[in-house]
Amino acid sequence: RYRDMMADCLSRGTPLIAVAQLKPGWEPSYEGRPAIYDVAGVGRVTEHTRNPDGTYDIVLDAVARVHLRELAPEGLSYRRAQATVLHDRVPKTGIDADDVTALLSLATRISTIVKRALPGFALQATTTDTPALMTDRIADQLVLDPSARQDLLETLDVGARVRTLTGHLAQLHMALSSASNETPPTVH
């Protein structure tokens, strides 16, 4: 079904694909139509390579958050949905610059720790990014927990997203810092 989906997607004008996360408990019905979250990300396929076995390696450029309404299969092997774009909300008072600075500073400190293990790692967020784009780039690189990622995806209030992501990163930084500061046990 994924091979069919990608072939169809790439044969159309602008190749866009929604990436929806499966809801917990999907394992027994994976081959069928397990429940998905109705908020997903849409990306434009900017690079793709078709592998000899018919699978694809793809690179997506994020386009939007969307609310999905699944469509009937109509004989297709893959799932389709009608997507309604969801718009970020910026509080009337704007985004607190100190909150954004704190987020980027924390992400940079984590990036420094990650680079020790993965020298090629580079934080994709920059000071010129909007707060919305910055949160998305940082979350993409540094938030691994699926439920936390989904929560951030569904948080349309950008100020709340900045604060929530900062909380996740503070926990990650604490865990990484304590792990990197541990001294190996002494053997007698």
JSON list of C-alpha atoms in Angstrom, two decimals:
[
{"chain": "A", "resi": 1, "resn": "ARG", "atom": "CA", "xyz": [0.00, 0.00, 0.00]},
{"chain": "A", "resi": 2, "resn": "TYR", "atom": "CA", "xyz": [2.86, 2.41, 0.70]},
{"chain": "A", "resi": 3, "resn": "ARG", "atom": "CA", "xyz": [4.45, 1.65, -2.65]},
{"chain": "A", "resi": 4, "resn": "ASP", "atom": "CA", "xyz": [1.13, 2.29, -4.41]},
{"chain": "A", "resi": 5, "resn": "MET", "atom": "CA", "xyz": [0.56, 5.47, -2.41]},
{"chain": "A", "resi": 6, "resn": "MET", "atom": "CA", "xyz": [3.99, 6.92, -3.25]},
{"chain": "A", "resi": 7, "resn": "ALA", "atom": "CA", "xyz": [3.75, 6.02, -6.93]},
{"chain": "A", "resi": 8, "resn": "ASP", "atom": "CA", "xyz": [0.33, 7.73, -7.15]},
{"chain": "A", "resi": 9, "resn": "CYS", "atom": "CA", "xyz": [1.52, 10.72, -5.10]},
{"chain": "A", "resi": 10, "resn": "LEU", "atom": "CA", "xyz": [4.58, 11.26, -7.28]},
{"chain": "A", "resi": 11, "resn": "SER", "atom": "CA", "xyz": [2.58, 10.95, -10.52]},
{"chain": "A", "resi": 12, "resn": "ARG", "atom": "CA", "xyz": [0.39, 13.94, -9.61]},
{"chain": "A", "resi": 13, "resn": "GLY", "atom": "CA", "xyz": [1.24, 17.63, -10.03]},
{"chain": "A", "resi": 14, "resn": "THR", "atom": "CA", "xyz": [2.42, 18.71, -6.59]},
{"chain": "A", "resi": 15, "resn": "PRO", "atom": "CA", "xyz": [3.36, 15.67, -4.53]},
{"chain": "A", "resi": 16, "resn": "LEU", "atom": "CA", "xyz": [1.91, 16.30, -1.06]},
{"chain": "A", "resi": 17, "resn": "ILE", "atom": "CA", "xyz": [1.54, 13.68, 1.62]},
{"chain": "A", "resi": 18, "resn": "ALA", "atom": "CA", "xyz": [-0.07, 13.74, 5.06]},
{"chain": "A", "resi": 19, "resn": "VAL", "atom": "CA", "xyz": [1.83, 12.00, 7.83]},
{"chain": "A", "resi": 20, "resn": "ALA", "atom": "CA", "xyz": [-0.60, 10.86, 10.51]},
{"chain": "A", "resi": 21, "resn": "GLN", "atom": "CA", "xyz": [0.35, 9.02, 13.67]},
{"chain": "A", "resi": 22, "resn": "LEU", "atom": "CA", "xyz": [-1.41, 5.79, 14.54]},
{"chain": "A", "resi": 23, "resn": "LYS", "atom": "CA", "xyz": [-3.31, 5.85, 17.83]},
{"chain": "A", "resi": 24, "resn": "PRO", "atom": "CA", "xyz": [-2.16, 3.56, 20.63]},
{"chain": "A", "resi": 25, "resn": "GLY", "atom": "CA", "xyz": [-3.36, -0.03, 20.23]},
{"chain": "A", "resi": 26, "resn": "TRP", "atom": "CA", "xyz": [-2.83, -0.06, 16.45]},
{"chain": "A", "resi": 27, "resn": "GLU", "atom": "CA", "xyz": [-0.74, -3.25, 16.43]},
{"chain": "A", "resi": 28, "resn": "PRO", "atom": "CA", "xyz": [-3.53, -5.85, 15.99]},
{"chain": "A", "resi": 29, "resn": "SER", "atom": "CA", "xyz": [-5.05, -4.01, 13.02]},
{"chain": "A", "resi": 30, "resn": "TYR", "atom": "CA", "xyz": [-1.91, -2.64, 11.36]},
{"chain": "A", "resi": 31, "resn": "GLU", "atom": "CA", "xyz": [-2.61, -4.42, 8.06]},
{"chain": "A", "resi": 32, "resn": "GLY", "atom": "CA", "xyz": [-6.12, -2.98, 8.05]},
{"chain": "A", "resi": 33, "resn": "ARG", "atom": "CA", "xyz": [-7.14, 0.54, 8.93]},
{"chain": "A", "resi": 34, "resn": "PRO", "atom": "CA", "xyz": [-6.04, 1.23, 12.50]},
{"chain": "A", "resi": 35, "resn": "ALA", "atom": "CA", "xyz": [-7.24, 4.46, 14.12]},
{"chain": "A", "resi": 36, "resn": "ILE", "atom": "CA", "xyz": [-5.16, 7.56, 13.41]},
{"chain": "A", "resi": 37, "resn": "TYR", "atom": "CA", "xyz": [-5.00, 10.96, 15.05]},
{"chain": "A", "resi": 38, "resn": "ASP", "atom": "CA", "xyz": [-7.05, 13.45, 13.08]},
{"chain": "A", "resi": 39, "resn": "VAL", "atom": "CA", "xyz": [-4.38, 16.17, 13.27]},
{"chain": "A", "resi": 40, "resn": "ALA", "atom": "CA", "xyz": [-1.40, 15.51, 11.05]},
{"chain": "A", "resi": 41, "resn": "GLY", "atom": "CA", "xyz": [1.39, 17.24, 9.20]},
{"chain": "A", "resi": 42, "resn": "VAL", "atom": "CA", "xyz": [1.46, 17.67, 5.44]},
{"chain": "A", "resi": 43, "resn": "GLY", "atom": "CA", "xyz": [4.70, 17.76, 3.55]},
{"chain": "A", "resi": 44, "resn": "ARG", "atom": "CA", "xyz": [5.77, 18.30, -0.03]},
{"chain": "A", "resi": 45, "resn": "VAL", "atom": "CA", "xyz": [8.00, 15.57, -1.43]},
{"chain": "A", "resi": 46, "resn": "THR", "atom": "CA", "xyz": [11.17, 17.47, -2.36]},
{"chain": "A", "resi": 47, "resn": "GLU", "atom": "CA", "xyz": [13.43, 14.47, -2.95]},
{"chain": "A", "resi": 48, "resn": "HIS", "atom": "CA", "xyz": [12.73, 10.83, -3.57]},
{"chain": "A", "resi": 49, "resn": "THR", "atom": "CA", "xyz": [14.57, 7.70, -4.54]},
{"chain": "A", "resi": 50, "resn": "ARG", "atom": "CA", "xyz": [12.80, 4.55, -5.65]},
{"chain": "A", "resi": 51, "resn": "ASN", "atom": "CA", "xyz": [14.60, 1.52, -4.27]},
{"chain": "A", "resi": 52, "resn": "PRO", "atom": "CA", "xyz": [14.98, -1.76, -6.19]},
{"chain": "A", "resi": 53, "resn": "ASP", "atom": "CA", "xyz": [12.29, -3.41, -4.01]},
{"chain": "A", "resi": 54, "resn": "GLY", "atom": "CA", "xyz": [9.76, -0.69, -4.94]},
{"chain": "A", "resi": 55, "resn": "THR", "atom": "CA", "xyz": [9.98, 1.18, -1.63]},
{"chain": "A", "resi": 56, "resn": "TYR", "atom": "CA", "xyz": [10.91, 4.85, -1.53]},
{"chain": "A", "resi": 57, "resn": "ASP", "atom": "CA", "xyz": [13.26, 7.04, 0.44]},
{"chain": "A", "resi": 58, "resn": "ILE", "atom": "CA", "xyz": [11.71, 10.50, 0.59]},
{"chain": "A", "resi": 59, "resn": "VAL", "atom": "CA", "xyz": [12.46, 13.95, 1.96]},
{"chain": "A", "resi": 60, "resn": "LEU", "atom": "CA", "xyz": [9.51, 16.11, 2.94]},
{"chain": "A", "resi": 61, "resn": "ASP", "atom": "CA", "xyz": [9.36, 19.87, 3.32]},
{"chain": "A", "resi": 62, "resn": "ALA", "atom": "CA", "xyz": [6.69, 20.74, 5.90]},
{"chain": "A", "resi": 63, "resn": "VAL", "atom": "CA", "xyz": [3.73, 22.63, 4.48]},
{"chain": "A", "resi": 64, "resn": "ALA", "atom": "CA", "xyz": [0.98, 22.74, 7.11]},
{"chain": "A", "resi": 65, "resn": "ARG", "atom": "CA", "xyz": [-0.83, 21.22, 10.05]},
{"chain": "A", "resi": 66, "resn": "VAL", "atom": "CA", "xyz": [-4.13, 19.73, 8.94]},
{"chain": "A", "resi": 67, "resn": "HIS", "atom": "CA", "xyz": [-7.28, 18.18, 10.32]},
{"chain": "A", "resi": 68, "resn": "LEU", "atom": "CA", "xyz": [-8.03, 14.93, 8.48]},
{"chain": "A", "resi": 69, "resn": "ARG", "atom": "CA", "xyz": [-11.37, 13.46, 7.56]},
{"chain": "A", "resi": 70, "resn": "GLU", "atom": "CA", "xyz": [-10.73, 10.00, 6.19]},
{"chain": "A", "resi": 71, "resn": "LEU", "atom": "CA", "xyz": [-12.27, 9.13, 2.84]},
{"chain": "A", "resi": 72, "resn": "ALA", "atom": "CA", "xyz": [-13.67, 5.80, 1.68]},
{"chain": "A", "resi": 73, "resn": "PRO", "atom": "CA", "xyz": [-11.05, 3.47, 0.18]},
{"chain": "A", "resi": 74, "resn": "GLU", "atom": "CA", "xyz": [-12.67, 3.38, -3.30]},
{"chain": "A", "resi": 75, "resn": "GLY", "atom": "CA", "xyz": [-10.67, 0.26, -4.16]},
{"chain": "A", "resi": 76, "resn": "LEU", "atom": "CA", "xyz": [-7.30, 1.79, -3.32]},
{"chain": "A", "resi": 77, "resn": "SER", "atom": "CA", "xyz": [-4.83, -0.11, -1.17]},
{"chain": "A", "resi": 78, "resn": "TYR", "atom": "CA", "xyz": [-3.82, 3.01, 0.79]},
{"chain": "A", "resi": 79, "resn": "ARG", "atom": "CA", "xyz": [-5.69, 5.52, 2.92]},
{"chain": "A", "resi": 80, "resn": "ARG", "atom": "CA", "xyz": [-6.80, 8.95, 1.81]},
{"chain": "A", "resi": 81, "resn": "ALA", "atom": "CA", "xyz": [-8.32, 11.89, 3.62]},
{"chain": "A", "resi": 82, "resn": "GLN", "atom": "CA", "xyz": [-9.76, 15.32, 3.06]},
{"chain": "A", "resi": 83, "resn": "ALA", "atom": "CA", "xyz": [-7.39, 17.75, 4.75]},
{"chain": "A", "resi": 84, "resn": "THR", "atom": "CA", "xyz": [-8.38, 21.10, 6.23]},
{"chain": "A", "resi": 85, "resn": "VAL", "atom": "CA", "xyz": [-5.46, 23.42, 6.98]},
{"chain": "A", "resi": 86, "resn": "LEU", "atom": "CA", "xyz": [-5.11, 24.45, 10.62]},
{"chain": "A", "resi": 87, "resn": "HIS", "atom": "CA", "xyz": [-3.63, 27.87, 11.27]},
{"chain": "A", "resi": 88, "resn": "ASP", "atom": "CA", "xyz": [-1.26, 28.80, 14.06]},
{"chain": "A", "resi": 89, "resn": "ARG", "atom": "CA", "xyz": [-2.67, 31.23, 16.60]},
{"chain": "A", "resi": 90, "resn": "VAL", "atom": "CA", "xyz": [-0.47, 33.96, 17.99]},
{"chain": "A", "resi": 91, "resn": "PRO", "atom": "CA", "xyz": [-1.69, 35.56, 21.22]},
{"chain": "A", "resi": 92, "resn": "LYS", "atom": "CA", "xyz": [-2.81, 39.19, 20.89]},
{"chain": "A", "resi": 93, "resn": "THR", "atom": "CA", "xyz": [0.10, 40.16, 23.13]},
{"chain": "A", "resi": 94, "resn": "GLY", "atom": "CA", "xyz": [2.51, 38.36, 20.80]},
{"chain": "A", "resi": 95, "resn": "ILE", "atom": "CA", "xyz": [5.08, 35.74, 21.74]},
{"chain": "A", "resi": 96, "resn": "ASP", "atom": "CA", "xyz": [7.28, 36.57, 24.70]},
{"chain": "A", "resi": 97, "resn": "ALA", "atom": "CA", "xyz": [10.79, 37.15, 23.29]},
{"chain": "A", "resi": 98, "resn": "ASP", "atom": "CA", "xyz": [12.33, 35.82, 26.50]},
{"chain": "A", "resi": 99, "resn": "ASP", "atom": "CA", "xyz": [10.44, 32.54, 26.07]},
{"chain": "A", "resi": 100, "resn": "VAL", "atom": "CA", "xyz": [11.75, 32.19, 22.51]},
{"chain": "A", "resi": 101, "resn": "THR", "atom": "CA", "xyz": [15.31, 33.04, 23.60]},
{"chain": "A", "resi": 102, "resn": "ALA", "atom": "CA", "xyz": [15.11, 30.49, 26.41]},
{"chain": "A", "resi": 103, "resn": "LEU", "atom": "CA", "xyz": [13.85, 27.82, 24.00]},
{"chain": "A", "resi": 104, "resn": "LEU", "atom": "CA", "xyz": [16.62, 28.40, 21.47]},
{"chain": "A", "resi": 105, "resn": "SER", "atom": "CA", "xyz": [19.27, 28.57, 24.19]},
{"chain": "A", "resi": 106, "resn": "LEU", "atom": "CA", "xyz": [18.14, 25.27, 25.67]},
{"chain": "A", "resi": 107, "resn": "ALA", "atom": "CA", "xyz": [17.98, 23.62, 22.24]},
{"chain": "A", "resi": 108, "resn": "THR", "atom": "CA", "xyz": [21.50, 24.88, 21.51]},
{"chain": "A", "resi": 109, "resn": "ARG", "atom": "CA", "xyz": [22.82, 23.42, 24.78]},
{"chain": "A", "resi": 110, "resn": "ILE", "atom": "CA", "xyz": [21.21, 20.07, 23.96]},
{"chain": "A", "resi": 111, "resn": "SER", "atom": "CA", "xyz": [22.65, 20.24, 20.45]},
{"chain": "A", "resi": 112, "resn": "THR", "atom": "CA", "xyz": [26.13, 20.65, 21.93]},
{"chain": "A", "resi": 113, "resn": "ILE", "atom": "CA", "xyz": [25.66, 17.48, 23.98]},
{"chain": "A", "resi": 114, "resn": "VAL", "atom": "CA", "xyz": [24.26, 15.56, 20.99]},
{"chain": "A", "resi": 115, "resn": "LYS", "atom": "CA", "xyz": [27.22, 16.64, 18.82]},
{"chain": "A", "resi": 116, "resn": "ARG", "atom": "CA", "xyz": [29.59, 14.82, 21.16]},
{"chain": "A", "resi": 117, "resn": "ALA", "atom": "CA", "xyz": [27.99, 11.53, 20.14]},
{"chain": "A", "resi": 118, "resn": "LEU", "atom": "CA", "xyz": [26.95, 12.56, 16.61]},
{"chain": "A", "resi": 119, "resn": "PRO", "atom": "CA", "xyz": [29.50, 15.07, 15.27]},
{"chain": "A", "resi": 120, "resn": "GLY", "atom": "CA", "xyz": [27.46, 15.69, 12.12]},
{"chain": "A", "resi": 121, "resn": "PHE", "atom": "CA", "xyz": [24.38, 16.82, 14.05]},
{"chain": "A", "resi": 122, "resn": "ALA", "atom": "CA", "xyz": [23.32, 20.41, 13.38]},
{"chain": "A", "resi": 123, "resn": "LEU", "atom": "CA", "xyz": [20.37, 22.17, 14.96]},
{"chain": "A", "resi": 124, "resn": "GLN", "atom": "CA", "xyz": [18.12, 23.33, 12.12]},
{"chain": "A", "resi": 125, "resn": "ALA", "atom": "CA", "xyz": [16.47, 26.21, 14.01]},
{"chain": "A", "resi": 126, "resn": "THR", "atom": "CA", "xyz": [17.92, 29.71, 13.79]},
{"chain": "A", "resi": 127, "resn": "THR", "atom": "CA", "xyz": [17.33, 33.11, 15.35]},
{"chain": "A", "resi": 128, "resn": "THR", "atom": "CA", "xyz": [15.72, 34.29, 12.10]},
{"chain": "A", "resi": 129, "resn": "ASP", "atom": "CA", "xyz": [12.95, 31.63, 12.26]},
{"chain": "A", "resi": 130, "resn": "THR", "atom": "CA", "xyz": [9.50, 32.65, 13.37]},
{"chain": "A", "resi": 131, "resn": "PRO", "atom": "CA", "xyz": [8.60, 31.18, 16.78]},
{"chain": "A", "resi": 132, "resn": "ALA", "atom": "CA", "xyz": [6.20, 28.75, 15.06]},
{"chain": "A", "resi": 133, "resn": "LEU", "atom": "CA", "xyz": [8.83, 27.50, 12.61]},
{"chain": "A", "resi": 134, "resn": "MET", "atom": "CA", "xyz": [11.46, 27.36, 15.35]},
{"chain": "A", "resi": 135, "resn": "THR", "atom": "CA", "xyz": [9.29, 25.15, 17.56]},
{"chain": "A", "resi": 136, "resn": "ASP", "atom": "CA", "xyz": [8.53, 22.81, 14.69]},
{"chain": "A", "resi": 137, "resn": "ARG", "atom": "CA", "xyz": [12.18, 22.48, 13.66]},
{"chain": "A", "resi": 138, "resn": "ILE", "atom": "CA", "xyz": [13.39, 21.91, 17.22]},
{"chain": "A", "resi": 139, "resn": "ALA", "atom": "CA", "xyz": [10.62, 19.42, 18.02]},
{"chain": "A", "resi": 140, "resn": "ASP", "atom": "CA", "xyz": [11.35, 17.52, 14.81]},
{"chain": "A", "resi": 141, "resn": "GLN", "atom": "CA", "xyz": [14.98, 17.07, 15.82]},
{"chain": "A", "resi": 142, "resn": "LEU", "atom": "CA", "xyz": [14.85, 16.74, 19.60]},
{"chain": "A", "resi": 143, "resn": "VAL", "atom": "CA", "xyz": [11.46, 15.37, 20.69]},
{"chain": "A", "resi": 144, "resn": "LEU", "atom": "CA", "xyz": [11.35, 11.61, 20.24]},
{"chain": "A", "resi": 145, "resn": "ASP", "atom": "CA", "xyz": [8.32, 10.62, 22.33]},
{"chain": "A", "resi": 146, "resn": "PRO", "atom": "CA", "xyz": [5.36, 10.06, 19.95]},
{"chain": "A", "resi": 147, "resn": "SER", "atom": "CA", "xyz": [2.72, 11.38, 22.36]},
{"chain": "A", "resi": 148, "resn": "ALA", "atom": "CA", "xyz": [4.75, 14.54, 23.05]},
{"chain": "A", "resi": 149, "resn": "ARG", "atom": "CA", "xyz": [5.23, 15.06, 19.31]},
{"chain": "A", "resi": 150, "resn": "GLN", "atom": "CA", "xyz": [1.50, 14.67, 18.71]},
{"chain": "A", "resi": 151, "resn": "ASP", "atom": "CA", "xyz": [0.69, 17.07, 21.54]},
{"chain": "A", "resi": 152, "resn": "LEU", "atom": "CA", "xyz": [3.00, 19.71, 20.04]},
{"chain": "A", "resi": 153, "resn": "LEU", "atom": "CA", "xyz": [1.51, 19.13, 16.58]},
{"chain": "A", "resi": 154, "resn": "GLU", "atom": "CA", "xyz": [-1.99, 19.71, 17.96]},
{"chain": "A", "resi": 155, "resn": "THR", "atom": "CA", "xyz": [-1.00, 22.86, 19.90]},
{"chain": "A", "resi": 156, "resn": "LEU", "atom": "CA", "xyz": [-2.00, 25.69, 17.58]},
{"chain": "A", "resi": 157, "resn": "ASP", "atom": "CA", "xyz": [-1.31, 28.47, 20.11]},
{"chain": "A", "resi": 158, "resn": "VAL", "atom": "CA", "xyz": [2.31, 29.30, 19.31]},
{"chain": "A", "resi": 159, "resn": "GLY", "atom": "CA", "xyz": [3.03, 30.79, 22.75]},
{"chain": "A", "resi": 160, "resn": "ALA", "atom": "CA", "xyz": [1.76, 27.61, 24.44]},
{"chain": "A", "resi": 161, "resn": "ARG", "atom": "CA", "xyz": [3.79, 25.51, 21.98]},
{"chain": "A", "resi": 162, "resn": "VAL", "atom": "CA", "xyz": [6.97, 27.43, 22.84]},
{"chain": "A", "resi": 163, "resn": "ARG", "atom": "CA", "xyz": [6.39, 26.90, 26.57]},
{"chain": "A", "resi": 164, "resn": "THR", "atom": "CA", "xyz": [5.44, 23.22, 26.21]},
{"chain": "A", "resi": 165, "resn": "LEU", "atom": "CA", "xyz": [8.45, 22.47, 24.03]},
{"chain": "A", "resi": 166, "resn": "THR", "atom": "CA", "xyz": [10.72, 24.30, 26.49]},
{"chain": "A", "resi": 167, "resn": "GLY", "atom": "CA", "xyz": [9.39, 22.02, 29.23]},
{"chain": "A", "resi": 168, "resn": "HIS", "atom": "CA", "xyz": [10.16, 18.90, 27.18]},
{"chain": "A", "resi": 169, "resn": "LEU", "atom": "CA", "xyz": [13.64, 20.17, 26.39]},
{"chain": "A", "resi": 170, "resn": "ALA", "atom": "CA", "xyz": [14.34, 21.03, 30.03]},
{"chain": "A", "resi": 171, "resn": "GLN", "atom": "CA", "xyz": [13.64, 17.40, 30.96]},
{"chain": "A", "resi": 172, "resn": "LEU", "atom": "CA", "xyz": [15.80, 16.16, 28.07]},
{"chain": "A", "resi": 173, "resn": "HIS", "atom": "CA", "xyz": [18.64, 18.52, 28.99]},
{"chain": "A", "resi": 174, "resn": "MET", "atom": "CA", "xyz": [18.55, 17.37, 32.60]},
{"chain": "A", "resi": 175, "resn": "ALA", "atom": "CA", "xyz": [18.66, 13.71, 31.54]},
{"chain": "A", "resi": 176, "resn": "LEU", "atom": "CA", "xyz": [21.48, 14.27, 29.04]},
{"chain": "A", "resi": 177, "resn": "SER", "atom": "CA", "xyz": [23.48, 16.43, 31.44]},
{"chain": "A", "resi": 178, "resn": "SER", "atom": "CA", "xyz": [23.29, 13.93, 34.26]},
{"chain": "A", "resi": 179, "resn": "ALA", "atom": "CA", "xyz": [24.18, 11.07, 31.89]},
{"chain": "A", "resi": 180, "resn": "SER", "atom": "CA", "xyz": [27.19, 12.93, 30.49]},
{"chain": "A", "resi": 181, "resn": "ASN", "atom": "CA", "xyz": [28.38, 13.97, 33.96]},
{"chain": "A", "resi": 182, "resn": "GLU", "atom": "CA", "xyz": [28.26, 10.47, 35.41]},
{"chain": "A", "resi": 183, "resn": "THR", "atom": "CA", "xyz": [31.67, 9.09, 36.23]},
{"chain": "A", "resi": 184, "resn": "PRO", "atom": "CA", "xyz": [32.31, 5.47, 35.41]},
{"chain": "A", "resi": 185, "resn": "PRO", "atom": "CA", "xyz": [32.34, 3.18, 38.43]},
{"chain": "A", "resi": 186, "resn": "THR", "atom": "CA", "xyz": [35.69, 2.37, 39.97]},
{"chain": "A", "resi": 187, "resn": "VAL", "atom": "CA", "xyz": [36.69, -1.28, 39.79]},
{"chain": "A", "resi": 188, "resn": "HIS", "atom": "CA", "xyz": [38.70, -2.60, 42.78]}
]
